[in-house]
Short mmCIF file of C-alpha atoms in Angstrom, two decimals:
data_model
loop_
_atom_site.label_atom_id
_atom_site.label_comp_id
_atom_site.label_asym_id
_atom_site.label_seq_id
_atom_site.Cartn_x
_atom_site.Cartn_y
_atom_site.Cartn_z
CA UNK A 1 20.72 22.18 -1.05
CA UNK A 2 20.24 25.28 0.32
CA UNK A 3 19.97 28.75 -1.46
CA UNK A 4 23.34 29.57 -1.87
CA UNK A 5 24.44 26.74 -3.87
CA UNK A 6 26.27 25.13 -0.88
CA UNK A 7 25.66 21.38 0.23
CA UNK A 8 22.43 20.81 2.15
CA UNK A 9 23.03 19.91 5.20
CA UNK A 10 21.83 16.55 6.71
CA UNK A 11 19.86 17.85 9.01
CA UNK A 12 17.48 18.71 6.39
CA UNK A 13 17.23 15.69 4.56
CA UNK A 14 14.40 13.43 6.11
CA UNK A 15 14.74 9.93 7.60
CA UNK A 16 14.15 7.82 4.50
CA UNK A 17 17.17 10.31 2.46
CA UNK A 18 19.41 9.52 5.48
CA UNK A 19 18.80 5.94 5.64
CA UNK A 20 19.08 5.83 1.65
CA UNK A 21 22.45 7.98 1.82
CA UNK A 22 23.72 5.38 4.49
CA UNK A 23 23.04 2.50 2.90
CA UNK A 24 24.43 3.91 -0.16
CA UNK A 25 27.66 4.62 1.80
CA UNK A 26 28.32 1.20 3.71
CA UNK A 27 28.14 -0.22 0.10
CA UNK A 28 30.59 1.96 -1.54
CA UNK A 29 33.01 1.63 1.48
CA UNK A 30 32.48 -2.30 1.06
CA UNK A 31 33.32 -2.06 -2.59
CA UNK A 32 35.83 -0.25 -2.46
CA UNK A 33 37.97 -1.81 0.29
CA UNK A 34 37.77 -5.44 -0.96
CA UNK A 35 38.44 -4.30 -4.87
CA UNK A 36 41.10 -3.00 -2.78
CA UNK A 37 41.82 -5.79 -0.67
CA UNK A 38 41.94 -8.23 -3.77
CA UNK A 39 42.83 -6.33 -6.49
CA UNK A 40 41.50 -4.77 -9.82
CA UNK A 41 40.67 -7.60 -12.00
CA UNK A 42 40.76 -6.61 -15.88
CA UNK A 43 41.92 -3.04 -14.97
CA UNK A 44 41.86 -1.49 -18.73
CA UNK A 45 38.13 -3.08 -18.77
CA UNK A 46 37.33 -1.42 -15.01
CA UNK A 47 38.58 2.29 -16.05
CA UNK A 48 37.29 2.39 -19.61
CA UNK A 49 33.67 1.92 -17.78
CA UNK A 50 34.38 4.22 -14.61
CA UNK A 51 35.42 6.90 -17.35
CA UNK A 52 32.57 6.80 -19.32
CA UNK A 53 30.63 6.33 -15.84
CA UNK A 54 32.44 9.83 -14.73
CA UNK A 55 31.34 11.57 -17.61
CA UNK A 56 27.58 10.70 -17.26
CA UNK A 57 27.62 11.65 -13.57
CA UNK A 58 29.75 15.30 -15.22
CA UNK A 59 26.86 15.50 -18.04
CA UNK A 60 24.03 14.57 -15.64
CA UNK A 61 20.51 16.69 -15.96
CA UNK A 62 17.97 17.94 -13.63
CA UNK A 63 14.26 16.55 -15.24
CA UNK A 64 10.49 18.37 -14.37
CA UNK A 65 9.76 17.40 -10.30
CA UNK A 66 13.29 18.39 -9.23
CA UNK A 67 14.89 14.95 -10.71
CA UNK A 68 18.20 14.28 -10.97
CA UNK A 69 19.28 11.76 -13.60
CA UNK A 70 22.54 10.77 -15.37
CA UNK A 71 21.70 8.56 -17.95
CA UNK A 72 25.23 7.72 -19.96
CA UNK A 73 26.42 6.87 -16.76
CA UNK A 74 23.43 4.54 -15.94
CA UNK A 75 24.17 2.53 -19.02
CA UNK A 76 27.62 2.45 -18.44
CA UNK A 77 27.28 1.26 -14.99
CA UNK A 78 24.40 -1.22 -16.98
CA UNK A 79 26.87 -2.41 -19.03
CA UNK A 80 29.57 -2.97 -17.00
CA UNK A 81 27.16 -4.43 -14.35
CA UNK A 82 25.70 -7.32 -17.23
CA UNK A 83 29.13 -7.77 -19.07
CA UNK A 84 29.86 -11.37 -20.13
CA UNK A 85 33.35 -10.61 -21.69
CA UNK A 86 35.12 -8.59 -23.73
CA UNK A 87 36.31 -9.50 -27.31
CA UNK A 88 35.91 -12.95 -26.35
CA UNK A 89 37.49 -12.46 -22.76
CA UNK A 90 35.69 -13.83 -20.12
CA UNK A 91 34.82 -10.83 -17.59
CA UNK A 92 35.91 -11.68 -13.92
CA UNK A 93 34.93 -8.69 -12.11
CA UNK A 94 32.74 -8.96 -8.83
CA UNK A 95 29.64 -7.78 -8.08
CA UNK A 96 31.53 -5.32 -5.30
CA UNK A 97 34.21 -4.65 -7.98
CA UNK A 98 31.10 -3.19 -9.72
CA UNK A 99 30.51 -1.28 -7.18
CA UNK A 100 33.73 0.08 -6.43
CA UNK A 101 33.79 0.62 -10.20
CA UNK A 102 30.24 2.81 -10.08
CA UNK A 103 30.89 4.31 -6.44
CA UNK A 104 34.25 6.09 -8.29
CA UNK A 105 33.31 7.23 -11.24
CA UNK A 106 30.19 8.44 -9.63
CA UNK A 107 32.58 10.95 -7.26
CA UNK A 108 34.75 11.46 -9.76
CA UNK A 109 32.18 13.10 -12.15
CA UNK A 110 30.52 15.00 -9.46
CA UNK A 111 33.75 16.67 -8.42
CA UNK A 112 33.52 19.06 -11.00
CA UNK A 113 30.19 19.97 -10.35
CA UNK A 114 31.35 20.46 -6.64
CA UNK A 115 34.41 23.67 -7.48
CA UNK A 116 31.77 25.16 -9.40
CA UNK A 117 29.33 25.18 -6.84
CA UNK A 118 26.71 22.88 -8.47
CA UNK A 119 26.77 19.96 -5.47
CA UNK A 120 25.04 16.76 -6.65
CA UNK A 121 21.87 15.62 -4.65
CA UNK A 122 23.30 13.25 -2.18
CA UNK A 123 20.06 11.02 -1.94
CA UNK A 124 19.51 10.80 -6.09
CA UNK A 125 23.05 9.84 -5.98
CA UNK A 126 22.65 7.15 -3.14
CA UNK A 127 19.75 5.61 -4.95
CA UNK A 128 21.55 5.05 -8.49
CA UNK A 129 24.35 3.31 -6.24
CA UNK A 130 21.51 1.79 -4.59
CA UNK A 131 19.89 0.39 -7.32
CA UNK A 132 22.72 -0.76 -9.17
CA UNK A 133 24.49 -2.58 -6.62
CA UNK A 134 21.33 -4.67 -6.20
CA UNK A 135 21.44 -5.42 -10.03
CA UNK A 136 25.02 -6.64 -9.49
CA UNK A 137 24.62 -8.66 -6.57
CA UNK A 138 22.37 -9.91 -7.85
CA UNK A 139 23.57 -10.96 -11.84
CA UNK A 140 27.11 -11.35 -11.71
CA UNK A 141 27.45 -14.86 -9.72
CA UNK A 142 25.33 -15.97 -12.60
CA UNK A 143 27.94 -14.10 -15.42
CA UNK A 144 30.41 -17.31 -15.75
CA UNK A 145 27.46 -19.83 -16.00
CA UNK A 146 25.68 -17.42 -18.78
CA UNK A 147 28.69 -17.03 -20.95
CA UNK A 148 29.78 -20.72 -20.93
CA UNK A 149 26.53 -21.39 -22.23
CA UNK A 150 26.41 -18.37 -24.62
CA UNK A 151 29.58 -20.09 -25.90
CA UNK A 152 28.62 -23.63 -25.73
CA UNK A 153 26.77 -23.13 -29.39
CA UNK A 154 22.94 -24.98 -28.41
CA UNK A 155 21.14 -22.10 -27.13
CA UNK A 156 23.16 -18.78 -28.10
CA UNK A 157 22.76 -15.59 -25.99
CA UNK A 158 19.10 -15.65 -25.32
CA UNK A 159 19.45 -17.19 -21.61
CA UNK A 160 21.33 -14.03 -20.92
CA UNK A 161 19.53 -11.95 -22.88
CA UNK A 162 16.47 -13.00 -21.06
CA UNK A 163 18.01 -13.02 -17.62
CA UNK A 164 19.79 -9.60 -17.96
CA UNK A 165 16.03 -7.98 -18.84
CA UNK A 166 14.39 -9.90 -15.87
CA UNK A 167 16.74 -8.34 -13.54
CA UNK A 168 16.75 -4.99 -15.50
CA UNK A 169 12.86 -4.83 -14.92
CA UNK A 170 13.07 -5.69 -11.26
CA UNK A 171 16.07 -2.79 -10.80
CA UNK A 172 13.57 -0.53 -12.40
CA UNK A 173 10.39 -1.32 -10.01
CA UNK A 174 13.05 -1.47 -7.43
CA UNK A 175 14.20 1.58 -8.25
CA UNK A 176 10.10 3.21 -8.97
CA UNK A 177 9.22 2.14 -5.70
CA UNK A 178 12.10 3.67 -3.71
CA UNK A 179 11.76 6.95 -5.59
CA UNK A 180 7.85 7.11 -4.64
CA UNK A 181 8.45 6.06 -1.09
CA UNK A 182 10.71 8.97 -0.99
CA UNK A 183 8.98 11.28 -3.53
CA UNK A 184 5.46 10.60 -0.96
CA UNK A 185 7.69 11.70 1.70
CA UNK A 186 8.92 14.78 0.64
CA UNK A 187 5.65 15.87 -1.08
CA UNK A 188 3.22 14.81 0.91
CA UNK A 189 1.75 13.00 -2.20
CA UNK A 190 -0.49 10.27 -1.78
CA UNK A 191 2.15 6.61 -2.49
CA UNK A 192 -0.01 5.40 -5.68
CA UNK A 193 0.19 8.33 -6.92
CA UNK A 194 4.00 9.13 -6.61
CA UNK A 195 4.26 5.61 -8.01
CA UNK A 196 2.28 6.36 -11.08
CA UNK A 197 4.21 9.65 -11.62
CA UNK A 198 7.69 7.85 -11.33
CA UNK A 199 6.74 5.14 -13.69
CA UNK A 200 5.83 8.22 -16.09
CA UNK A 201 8.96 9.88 -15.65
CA UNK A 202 10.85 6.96 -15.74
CA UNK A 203 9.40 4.88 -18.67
CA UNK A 204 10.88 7.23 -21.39
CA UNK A 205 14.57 7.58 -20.47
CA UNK A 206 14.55 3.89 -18.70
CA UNK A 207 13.95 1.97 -21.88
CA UNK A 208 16.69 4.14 -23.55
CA UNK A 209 18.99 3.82 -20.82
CA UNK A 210 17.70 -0.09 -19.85
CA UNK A 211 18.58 -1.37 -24.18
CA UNK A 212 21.93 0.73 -24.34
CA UNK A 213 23.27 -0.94 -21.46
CA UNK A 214 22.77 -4.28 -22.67
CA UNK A 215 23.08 -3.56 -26.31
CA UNK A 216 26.62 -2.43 -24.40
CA UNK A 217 27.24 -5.75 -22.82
CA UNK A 218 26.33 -8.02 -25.95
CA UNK A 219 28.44 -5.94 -27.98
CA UNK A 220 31.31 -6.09 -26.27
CA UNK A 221 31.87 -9.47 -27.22
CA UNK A 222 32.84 -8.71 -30.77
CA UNK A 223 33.38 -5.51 -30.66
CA UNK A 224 35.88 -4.75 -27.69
CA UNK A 225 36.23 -1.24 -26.11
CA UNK A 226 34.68 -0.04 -29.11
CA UNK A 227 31.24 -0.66 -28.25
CA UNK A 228 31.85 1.71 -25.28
CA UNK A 229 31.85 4.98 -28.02
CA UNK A 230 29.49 3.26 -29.92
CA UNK A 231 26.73 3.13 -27.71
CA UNK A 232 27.00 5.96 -25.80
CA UNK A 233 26.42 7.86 -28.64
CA UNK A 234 22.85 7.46 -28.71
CA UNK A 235 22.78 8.28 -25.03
CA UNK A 236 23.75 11.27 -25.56
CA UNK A 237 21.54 12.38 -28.18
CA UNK A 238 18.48 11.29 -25.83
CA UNK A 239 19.82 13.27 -23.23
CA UNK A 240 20.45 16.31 -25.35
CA UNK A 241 16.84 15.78 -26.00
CA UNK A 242 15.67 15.58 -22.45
CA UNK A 243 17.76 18.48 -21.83
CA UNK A 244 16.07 20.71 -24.16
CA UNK A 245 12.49 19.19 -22.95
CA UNK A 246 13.20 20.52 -19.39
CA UNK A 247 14.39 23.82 -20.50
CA UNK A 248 11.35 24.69 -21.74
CA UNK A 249 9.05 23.22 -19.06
CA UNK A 250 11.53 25.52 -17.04
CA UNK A 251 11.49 28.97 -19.13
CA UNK A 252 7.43 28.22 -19.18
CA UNK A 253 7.36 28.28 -15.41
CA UNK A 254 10.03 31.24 -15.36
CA UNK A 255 7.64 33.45 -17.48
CA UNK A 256 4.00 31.93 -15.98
CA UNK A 257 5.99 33.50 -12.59
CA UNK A 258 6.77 36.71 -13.91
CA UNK A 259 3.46 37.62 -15.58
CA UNK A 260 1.76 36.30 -11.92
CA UNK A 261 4.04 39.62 -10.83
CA UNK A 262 2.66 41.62 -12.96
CA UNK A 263 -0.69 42.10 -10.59
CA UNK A 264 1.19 42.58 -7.64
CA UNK A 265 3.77 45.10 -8.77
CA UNK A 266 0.70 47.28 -10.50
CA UNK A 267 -0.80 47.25 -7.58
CA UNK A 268 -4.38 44.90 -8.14
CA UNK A 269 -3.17 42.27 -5.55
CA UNK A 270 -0.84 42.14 -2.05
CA UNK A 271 2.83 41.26 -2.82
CA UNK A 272 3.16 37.59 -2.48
CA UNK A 273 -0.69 36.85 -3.27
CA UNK A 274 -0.44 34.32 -6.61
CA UNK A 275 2.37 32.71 -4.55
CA UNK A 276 0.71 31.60 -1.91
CA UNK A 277 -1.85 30.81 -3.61
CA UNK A 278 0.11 28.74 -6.20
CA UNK A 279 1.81 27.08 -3.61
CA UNK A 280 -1.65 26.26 -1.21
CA UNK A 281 -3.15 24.90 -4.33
CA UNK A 282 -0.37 23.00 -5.65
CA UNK A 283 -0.40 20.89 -1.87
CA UNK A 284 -4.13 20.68 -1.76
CA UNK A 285 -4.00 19.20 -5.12
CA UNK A 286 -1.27 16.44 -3.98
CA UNK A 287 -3.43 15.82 -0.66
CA UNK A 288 -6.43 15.18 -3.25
CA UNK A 289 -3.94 12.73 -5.01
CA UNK A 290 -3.46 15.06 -8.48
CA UNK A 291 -1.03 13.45 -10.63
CA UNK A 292 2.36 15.58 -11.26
CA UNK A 293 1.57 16.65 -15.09
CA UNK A 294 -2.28 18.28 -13.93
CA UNK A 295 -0.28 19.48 -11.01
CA UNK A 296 2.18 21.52 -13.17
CA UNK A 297 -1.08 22.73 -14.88
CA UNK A 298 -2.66 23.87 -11.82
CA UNK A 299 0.62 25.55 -10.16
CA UNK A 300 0.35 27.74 -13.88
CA UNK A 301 -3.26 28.77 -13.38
CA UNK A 302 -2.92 29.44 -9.67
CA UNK A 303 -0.34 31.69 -10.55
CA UNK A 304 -1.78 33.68 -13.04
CA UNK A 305 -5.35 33.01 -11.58
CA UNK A 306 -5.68 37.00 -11.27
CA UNK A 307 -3.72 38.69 -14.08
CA UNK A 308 -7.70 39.62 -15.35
CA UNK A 309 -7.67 42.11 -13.05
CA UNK A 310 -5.35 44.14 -14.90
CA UNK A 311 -8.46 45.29 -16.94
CA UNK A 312 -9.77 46.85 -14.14
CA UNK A 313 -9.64 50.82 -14.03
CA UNK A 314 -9.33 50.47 -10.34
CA UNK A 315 -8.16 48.45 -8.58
CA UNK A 316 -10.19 46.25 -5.88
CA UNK A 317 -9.16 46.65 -2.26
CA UNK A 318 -6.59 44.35 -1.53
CA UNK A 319 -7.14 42.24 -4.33
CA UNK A 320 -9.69 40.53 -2.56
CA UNK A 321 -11.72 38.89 -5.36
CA UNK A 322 -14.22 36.98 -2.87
CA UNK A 323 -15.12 40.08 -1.48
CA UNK A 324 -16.19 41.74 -4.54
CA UNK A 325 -19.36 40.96 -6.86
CA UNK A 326 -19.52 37.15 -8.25
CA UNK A 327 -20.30 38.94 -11.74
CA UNK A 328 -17.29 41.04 -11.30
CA UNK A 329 -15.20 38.22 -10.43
CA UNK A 330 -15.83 35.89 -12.95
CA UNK A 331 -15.48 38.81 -15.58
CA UNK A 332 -11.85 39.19 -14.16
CA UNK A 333 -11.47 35.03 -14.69
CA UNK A 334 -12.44 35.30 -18.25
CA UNK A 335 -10.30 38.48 -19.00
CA UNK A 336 -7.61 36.35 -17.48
CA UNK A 337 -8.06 33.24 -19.20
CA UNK A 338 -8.36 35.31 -22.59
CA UNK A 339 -5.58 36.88 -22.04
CA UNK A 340 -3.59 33.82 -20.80
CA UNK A 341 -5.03 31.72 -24.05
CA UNK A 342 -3.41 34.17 -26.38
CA UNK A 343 0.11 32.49 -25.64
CA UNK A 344 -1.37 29.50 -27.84
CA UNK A 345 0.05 26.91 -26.03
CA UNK A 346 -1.42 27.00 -22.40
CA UNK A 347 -5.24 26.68 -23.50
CA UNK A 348 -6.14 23.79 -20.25
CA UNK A 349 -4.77 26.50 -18.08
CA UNK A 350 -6.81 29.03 -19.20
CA UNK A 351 -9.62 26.69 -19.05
CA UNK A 352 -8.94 26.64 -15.07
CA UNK A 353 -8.94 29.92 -14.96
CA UNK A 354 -11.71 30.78 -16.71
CA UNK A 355 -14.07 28.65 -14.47
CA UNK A 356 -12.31 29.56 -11.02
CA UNK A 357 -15.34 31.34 -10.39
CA UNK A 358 -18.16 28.75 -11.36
CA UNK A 359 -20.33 27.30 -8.72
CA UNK A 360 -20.66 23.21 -7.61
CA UNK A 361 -23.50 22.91 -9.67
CA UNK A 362 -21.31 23.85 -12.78
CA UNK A 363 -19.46 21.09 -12.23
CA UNK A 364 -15.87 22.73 -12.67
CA UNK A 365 -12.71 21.36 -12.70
CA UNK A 366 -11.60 19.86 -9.87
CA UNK A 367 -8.15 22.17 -10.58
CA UNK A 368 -10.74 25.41 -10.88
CA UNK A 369 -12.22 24.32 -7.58
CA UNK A 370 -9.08 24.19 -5.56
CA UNK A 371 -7.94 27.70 -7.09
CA UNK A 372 -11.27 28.99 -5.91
CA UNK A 373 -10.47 27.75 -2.39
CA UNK A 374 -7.12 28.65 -2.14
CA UNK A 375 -7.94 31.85 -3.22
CA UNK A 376 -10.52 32.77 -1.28
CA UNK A 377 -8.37 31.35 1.98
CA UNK A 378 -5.57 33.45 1.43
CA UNK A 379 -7.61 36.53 0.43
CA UNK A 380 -9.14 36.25 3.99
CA UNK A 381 -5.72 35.81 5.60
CA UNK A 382 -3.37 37.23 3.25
CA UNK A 383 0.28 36.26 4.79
CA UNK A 384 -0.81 35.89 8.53
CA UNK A 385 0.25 32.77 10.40
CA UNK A 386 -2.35 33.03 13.32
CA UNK A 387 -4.36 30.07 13.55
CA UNK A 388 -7.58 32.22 14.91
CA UNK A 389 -7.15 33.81 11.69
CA UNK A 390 -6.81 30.66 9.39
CA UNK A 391 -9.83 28.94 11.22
CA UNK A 392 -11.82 31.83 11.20
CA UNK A 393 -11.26 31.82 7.20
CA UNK A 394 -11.68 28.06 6.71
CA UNK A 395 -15.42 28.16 8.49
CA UNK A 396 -16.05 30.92 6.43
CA UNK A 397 -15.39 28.96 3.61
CA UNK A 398 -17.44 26.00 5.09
CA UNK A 399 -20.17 27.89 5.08
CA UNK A 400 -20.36 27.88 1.35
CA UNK A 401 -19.44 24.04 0.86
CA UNK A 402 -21.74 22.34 -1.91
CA UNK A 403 -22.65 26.02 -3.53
CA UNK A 404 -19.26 28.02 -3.76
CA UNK A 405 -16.56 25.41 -2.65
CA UNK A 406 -16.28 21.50 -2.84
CA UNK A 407 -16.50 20.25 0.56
CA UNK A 408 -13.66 17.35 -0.49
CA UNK A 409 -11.03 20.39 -1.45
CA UNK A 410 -12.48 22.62 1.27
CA UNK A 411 -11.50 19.52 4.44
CA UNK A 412 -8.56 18.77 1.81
CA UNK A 413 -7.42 21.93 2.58
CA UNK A 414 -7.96 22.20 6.25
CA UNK A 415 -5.96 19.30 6.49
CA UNK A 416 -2.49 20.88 4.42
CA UNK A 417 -2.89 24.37 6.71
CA UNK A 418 -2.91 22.03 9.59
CA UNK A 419 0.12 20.22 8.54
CA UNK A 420 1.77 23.95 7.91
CA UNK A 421 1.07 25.12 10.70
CA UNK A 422 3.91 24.48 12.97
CA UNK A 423 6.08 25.37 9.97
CA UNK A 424 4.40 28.73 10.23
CA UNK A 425 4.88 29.29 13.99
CA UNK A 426 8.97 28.08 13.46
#
């Protein structure tokens, strides 16, 4: 998306988005035109789901790392994906009846969203439809076999209990794995590493979202179209909780940015200083292979990795904290991460910022050595995009590896300006 709210337009999105967005498409054409070639089977069934699949996509959230989730209408789409019958009915629907079913309700929820100017992300949207048209091709040839068994009496419903969380599991790696391949891409973070923050993110919310839907699908058997309120229910009281959860992760990051303005509007530092610097160290960190929550950690403390100076009485010139006295500086760094420990909840930043200034042999934090770096780089070339510049400032820097800098964030480094570069020059 770009800054105005508007849809982003394709030529932005990178080759694995497009391809996911395609694929994504063909499907929902697919579905759609042969649920319309043969008809809606069980048509009360179909729209109670595609409603309650509508207003997941409507009540959707955006989690920490930019994710966009909608987890009603994930267990909706579960549950109408795994359904057996319904109040004793034996469910006929199609696996591409699913996903006409999901591709519909899907739209229709995000319409909404669209008048107000709040587009959905076209490639977090793909990959839902994705990942649960793969569940459906997959499960519902086996739905008649399953239910005449469930009904035969000798074994009950555990052959499609067990079946519906083997193919639930292998939607979710499916679904982990497509989200770091595209995550990696985006971020430039290292693949096992996206992978191990996805399977974080997703762990919490997928089990909720994973038991609804086939608590959903079981229930439906006594239960009827009730079991459609019933259920989502708890859904919704998870994602009210999520909600709340990313507020605050989002106010934190609001107010982290405003005090990091503080310096620069008094004066202490050049305007844009703690950005860049946040933003350098926050992409050496994911070349180094940080995972996301020290990364959110380290974009705080690179941020605010100069509000000590505000204790000075004058200000250095330019801000330039490698420049000054290594006594001075690492007064400034303990101001700083007093003053930054005093919010009571943010004590491992100020931890980072306290011992920005130590040396290798202090054995720092690796997060405390990349803010050192990153701040001595862009203190040496401030908001300049000439390469003469940045090179000259990286072999200054190399000339202190193993005392003052870590020669592994140091060549990390050199290898993200590198990569920026012909950003830069566009």
């Amino acid at each position: 998306m770009n800054g105005t709210g508007g849809i982003r337009p394709f030529q932005d999105l990178d080759s694995g988005q497009l391809l996911l967005i395609c694929a994504a498409g063909l499907l929902a054409v697919a579905g759609v035109a042969h649920t319309a070639a043969t008809g809606l089977l069980d048509p009360r069934v179909a729209v109670a789901f595609g409603v309650l699949i509508a207003v997941g996509e409507l009540a959707r959230l955006t989690m920490p790392g930019n994710r966009e989730v909608a987890p009603i209408g994930a267990a909706a789409a579960l549950g109408y994906t795994l359904l057996l019958d319904m109040g004793g009915v034996p469910a006929r629907h199609s696996a591409l009846q699913v996903v006409a079913v999901l591709s519909v309700g899907m739209v229709a929820g995000a319409l909404p969203h669209l008048a107000v100017g709040r587009p959905p992300r076209l490639d977090a949207m793909a990959r839902r439809l994705l990942t649960g048209a793969l569940l459906a091709l997959a499960y519902r040839p086996l739905a008649g076999p399953l239910f005449e068994m469930a009904g035969s009496g000798e074994t009950g419903w555990w052959p499609a209990l067990g079946v519906m969380a083997l193919l639930i599991v292998l939607m979710v790696a499916a679904d982990v794995l497509l989200a770091a391949v595209l995550r990696a891409e985006q971020v430039r973070a290292a693949f096992h590493v996206a992978v191990r923050d996805e399977l974080r993110m997703a762990a919490p919310l997928g089990a909720a979202v994973a038991a609804s839907g086939i608590l959903l699908a079981l229930a439906s058997h006594s239960m009827d179209m009730a079991a459609l309120l019933v259920f989502a229910a708890p859904l919704l009281v998870t994602q009210v909780a999520f909600r709340k959860y990313a507020g605050i992760r989002a106010t934190y990051l609001q107010t982290v940015r405003a005090l990091a303005r503080v310096t620069e509007v008094a004066g202490y530092v050049e305007p844009g200083h703690s950005r860049r610097v946040s933003r350098l160290a926050v992409a050496v960190g994911r070349e180094l292979g940080t995972a996301e929550p020290e990364l959110l950690e380290l974009e705080y403390a690179a941020l605010m990795h100069d509000i000590g100076q505000l204790s000075l009485r004058d200000p250095i010139p330019g801000g330039a904290t490698v420049l000054t006295d290594p006594a001075q500086a690492r007064r400034i760094a303990e101001l700083g991460a007093e003053v930054i420990r005093q919010t009571g909840v943010l004590d491992r930043v100020a931890e980072i910022v306290r011992r920005q200034c130590d040396t290798c042999a202090e054995a720092p934090p690796t997060a405390s050595r990349i803010i050192k770096a990153a701040n001595a780089y862009d203190d040496l070339v401030g908001g300049s995009t000439d390469r003469d510049r940045a090179g000259a400032a990286l072999e200054r820097l190399r000339l202190g590896v193993g005392r003052e800098y870590d020669p592994t964030v140091v060549e990390a480094m050199a290898k993200v300006i590198d990569r920026l570069a012909p950003i830069h020059r566009l």
